[in-house]
Amino acid sequence: MATMVNLQINNIAVSVPEGTNVLDAAATANVRIPKLCYHPDLPAWAACGICVVKIEGSNKLARSCALPVAEGMKVITHDPELQEVRRTVIELILSTHPNSCLTCPRNGTCELQTLAADFGIRDQPYEQIIRDIPADTSTPSIVLNPEKCVACGRCVAVCQGVQDVWALEFIGRGDETRMAPAGDILLGDSPCIKCGQCSAHCPVGAIFEKDDTRVLYDAVLDERKHTVVQIAPAVRVALGEAFGMEPGSIVTGKIYAALRRLGFDTIFDTNFGADLTIMEEGTEFVRRFVEGKGALPLITTCCPSWVDYMEKYYPDMIPHFSTAKSPQMMLAAMTKTYYAKQIKTDPSDIFMASVMPCTSKKYEIVRDENMYSSGCQDIDASITTRELARMIKQAGIDFETLPDETVDEALGIYTGAGTIFGATGGVMEAALRTAYYLVTGVDLPGVEFEAIRGLEGIKRATIDIEGAEVRVAVAHNMLNTKIILEEVKSALAAGKEPRTTS
Amino acid sequence: MTPDDVISALKTSKLRGRGGAGFPTWMKWNFTKEATGTAKYVVCNADEGDPGAYMDRSVLEGDPHSVLESMAICGRTIGAAQGYIYIRAEYPLAISRLERAIAQAGDMGLLGKDILGSGFDFEIELRLGAGAFVCGEETALLASIEGERGMPRPRPPFPSVKGLWGRPTVINNVETWANVPVIITRGAEWFANIGTEDSTGTKVFALTGRIENSGLVEVPMGTSLRDIVFNIGGGIPNGKAFKAVQTGGPSGGVITADHLDTPIDYTPLQELGSIMGSGGMIVMDETDCIVDIAKFYLEFTVEESCGKCAPCRIGGRKLYNILTGTTKGTGTQEDIEKMRTIGSAMQKASLCGLGQTAPNPILSPLRYFRPEYDAHINDKLCPAGVCKDLIRFEILTDKCIGCGVCARKCPVGCISGERREPHEIDQSQCIKCGECFEVCKFDAVLRA
Ligand SMILES: Cc1cc2nc3c(=O)[nH]c(=O)nc-3n(C[C@H](O)[C@H](O)[C@H](O)COP(=O)(O)O)c2cc1C
Ligand code: SF4
Ligand code: SF4
Ligand code: SF4
């Protein structure tokens, strides 16, 4: 158990674990210290100067985000002087920020807007200086608009420190500071893997997801198009939250109803694509493992950003990647080939949309020629959960009260692998079960994953397939992937062939 | 001497850091000595970025061994085996002398393995800075040595606990380092007897501006400004009147004639709204405009702001633009209030000393030279005749004899007139160089 530290926040005694920062400690006393650059996921960068507080015994204000608590510390978080300083800093930031809230993608969810509202800022005392720098629209997934950047540094911290991609950097100095790829090239030409983590952390509308809803509206209005939409399993849970419902509410039936009302002719569930991916990967593993055709360990992921990361940073490991498409692309390929034949429609007259949890799927649909297996683009547009929520609102659909509807049966075939092999624990585990079944003819008993101490986000297991030991590892997030890849790489270099799939 | 003896000698000597903040050196060393950790580092801050300052350069060029010796003493005291000197690349001579000195010390067994047979190892390496002023700030300097972008980090933790690569680190200014061997050889009491009760020893200043003898001066702490300007510096040239001294460079403020007897020391200068800083001292006379000087410093800090924190990044620019407006005649009284509000927010909420002190060159003169600001704002006049947009040259018809000297001297040829007839200036072409004003023997050119 962590040592507890006692301190006073505005004369309220609190006790928090050692290492807590003053900002979080204040929260335990029901005191909210305003902030802009600090994000709980990321190390305190201490830039904006809004979360300043007074510490008894010091004549300087301290940034509460970066100040660890100390025994006996006495903190004042709010007084007229502090409010005046914060207000001035916010006014200064606003003086470099365009007044375009109404047309901003972050309207209503912008942290700067909230601060301005909370501080009751009604005019701009200082000369307005807006930098005229063109937006970077070079990736299919995200837009970087430096004009709105408040230089909080979150995007750089997440891109470098969490994702380990280093696509974004601080460029320039002083009031010319902005975030861009090193060398000031376009994001599309940079190592960016389109993961969208920067946009997810940006407090304002300076990095945001590309909006593709317009393309969907145009398609459903086009009489000649047969419109198909697939939705990913993760969307079912997340969409409810976007409508203020209890986190975890499953709103699958309502989503199907909403998509039909939006004008889609056919609705598929991406789970069917997942079944295909699982079957394919399981078979591929058996081919490599039993028949010795292809490199081991076999590496698989459904996230296009991970694929991009591995291609950029581990090109020598490409033979180890699974050749199977991701579920969304599997389903799309089937839709525009097999299903197109069934409904006797030319693939070019089918419009396929996907609703996915993340922006990198926008990139995947155009990543290379394999995404055009039907002769035209297999998925015409991919939107995120947030974009779907906006479309539902724009269409005036009262989501919460919508009656449930059902999905269209995928390609007229009843779905298999997912249910047969009990696809829990992600595609990798399901593929492993498939492989086990293909080799042994019986179901794989429960896989015992062992957590690795000190390394959250990596788990390993060893299973026995007819006397052969197969080691598996599952990694969450980029840094953990890197740890595993490095391990595999050095094992390979050392001449050991790890019979591992990860 | 044991490590504790060294600390105690430094304590008795009362040596304070010469890099600007004046923190007691023994305390820094002691924090680092007491800090737990296997690796510790010793760093010399030779980034010297104040415009016009070159005290540290002269020490490094003249006596590099004093710094090396001092760093080795520190290494042995706190338990560090590695030292770095962070020096700006614009000091090639100092760099080459340091390199030579490090090689010499290595050859003589004063650096390297098993120094003087004591079993103590200490190496020193140079790290070249690209010349950004903010890299002189200790946390930015350490980030820069680590290969990161030179941006300040929040303190605490202080470098003495968590410095270079997260290890306990002593970082001192060149001049601070140069004082240590003297304290050790000549005794802490001897050193403590120089200067004042609070501030001991001597301090080097770079005396420049409107001064007869400009250059480096080393004086005991507590010497009066009057002594430095009028005795050592020889006073103001060309019979002009003294106006003020800017101490502390872009982080400091002005000391006026009324306060010339102030002893040069950390606290008294702070009380007057200035700082000691690293030792820049710029003398101004009646021909210097206080607004223009502030603008010069703000231009510097705006250029040098690293851009990390909002108050400095944005506030500095605003202050600079308001000053520019003031010198162009578009300033308002409201602007003064705005400068005070912005300045105060910058002082309180900027992350590092650069932003915290950047408003000083405005806020300090506002205390003493408010009428000069008012003249710019209310009367659209620059009393010192420096702000070009606020001055006008006119030829007085009743005094002009039509000699034509001014017309011949005007670099843009905008003065015309018949011989022996009063001449005239084409205001639309005039570049306000003041040449006509200087050359007219009949006082017929008016500067307003
Ligand atoms: C913007 C800025 C620039 C600085 N530049 C220098 C410098 O060039 N040299 C220096 O010794 N200290 C400089 N300092 C002070 C250092 O941060 C630090 O206080 C000093 O190196 C400590 O040494 P001392 O205790 O020997 O004075 C600067 C501080 C700030 C805020
Ligand atoms: S999308 Fe991901 S990789 Fe690209 S810049 Fe943003 S955080 Fe970095
Ligand atoms: S783009 Fe957004 S996240 Fe990145 S620094 Fe600017 S405001 Fe912060
Ligand atoms: S005060 Fe200025 S120089 Fe210092 S961290 Fe902030 S922006 Fe950078």
Coordinates of N, CA, C and O and ligand atoms in Angstrom, one line a residue, chain A residues 144 148-156 179 198 201-204 206-207, ligand 3:
Chain A
L144 N -5.0 18.5 -39.0 CA -4.2 19.3 -38.1 C -4.4 20.7 -38.5 O -4.0 21.1 -39.6
K148 N -5.7 26.8 -34.5 CA -6.5 26.7 -33.2 C -5.7 26.1 -32.1 O -6.1 25.9 -31.0
C149 N -4.4 25.8 -32.4 CA -3.6 25.1 -31.4 C -3.3 26.0 -30.2 O -2.9 27.1 -30.4
V150 N -3.5 25.5 -29.0 CA -3.1 26.2 -27.8 C -1.8 25.8 -27.2 O -1.4 26.1 -26.1
A151 N -1.1 25.0 -28.0 CA 0.3 24.5 -27.6 C 0.3 23.8 -26.3 O 1.2 24.0 -25.5
C152 N -0.7 23.0 -26.0 CA -0.7 22.3 -24.7 C 0.3 21.2 -24.7 O 0.6 20.7 -23.7
G153 N 0.7 20.7 -25.9 CA 1.7 19.7 -26.0 C 1.1 18.3 -25.8 O 1.9 17.3 -25.8
R154 N -0.2 18.1 -25.6 CA -0.7 16.8 -25.4 C -0.5 15.8 -26.6 O -0.2 14.7 -26.4
C155 N -0.7 16.4 -27.8 CA -0.6 15.5 -29.0 C 0.8 15.0 -29.1 O 1.0 13.8 -29.4
V156 N 1.8 15.9 -28.8 CA 3.2 15.5 -28.9 C 3.5 14.4 -27.9 O 4.1 13.4 -28.1
M179 N 2.7 22.5 -33.6 CA 3.0 21.1 -33.6 C 2.9 20.6 -35.0 O 1.9 20.9 -35.7
C198 N -3.8 11.6 -31.0 CA -3.6 13.1 -30.9 C -4.9 13.8 -30.9 O -5.2 14.6 -30.0
H201 N -6.9 13.5 -27.7 CA -6.4 14.2 -26.6 C -6.4 15.7 -26.7 O -6.2 16.4 -25.7
C202 N -6.5 16.2 -27.9 CA -6.5 17.6 -28.2 C -7.7 18.3 -27.4 O -8.8 17.9 -27.6
P203 N -7.4 19.3 -26.6 CA -8.4 19.9 -25.9 C -9.3 20.8 -26.7 O -10.4 21.2 -26.3
V204 N -8.8 21.2 -27.9 CA -9.6 22.1 -28.7 C -9.7 21.5 -30.1 O -9.4 20.4 -30.3
A206 N -7.9 21.7 -32.7 CA -6.7 21.9 -33.5 C -6.2 20.6 -34.2 O -5.6 20.6 -35.2
I207 N -6.6 19.4 -33.6 CA -6.4 18.2 -34.3 C -7.8 17.5 -34.2 O -8.2 17.3 -33.1
Ligands
SF4_3 S1 -2.8 20.4 -31.5 FE1 -4.2 20.2 -29.8 S2 -3.2 18.7 -28.5 FE2 -1.7 19.4 -29.9 S3 -0.6 21.1 -28.8 FE3 -2.2 22.0 -30.1 S4 -4.0 22.2 -28.7 FE4 -2.6 20.7 -27.8

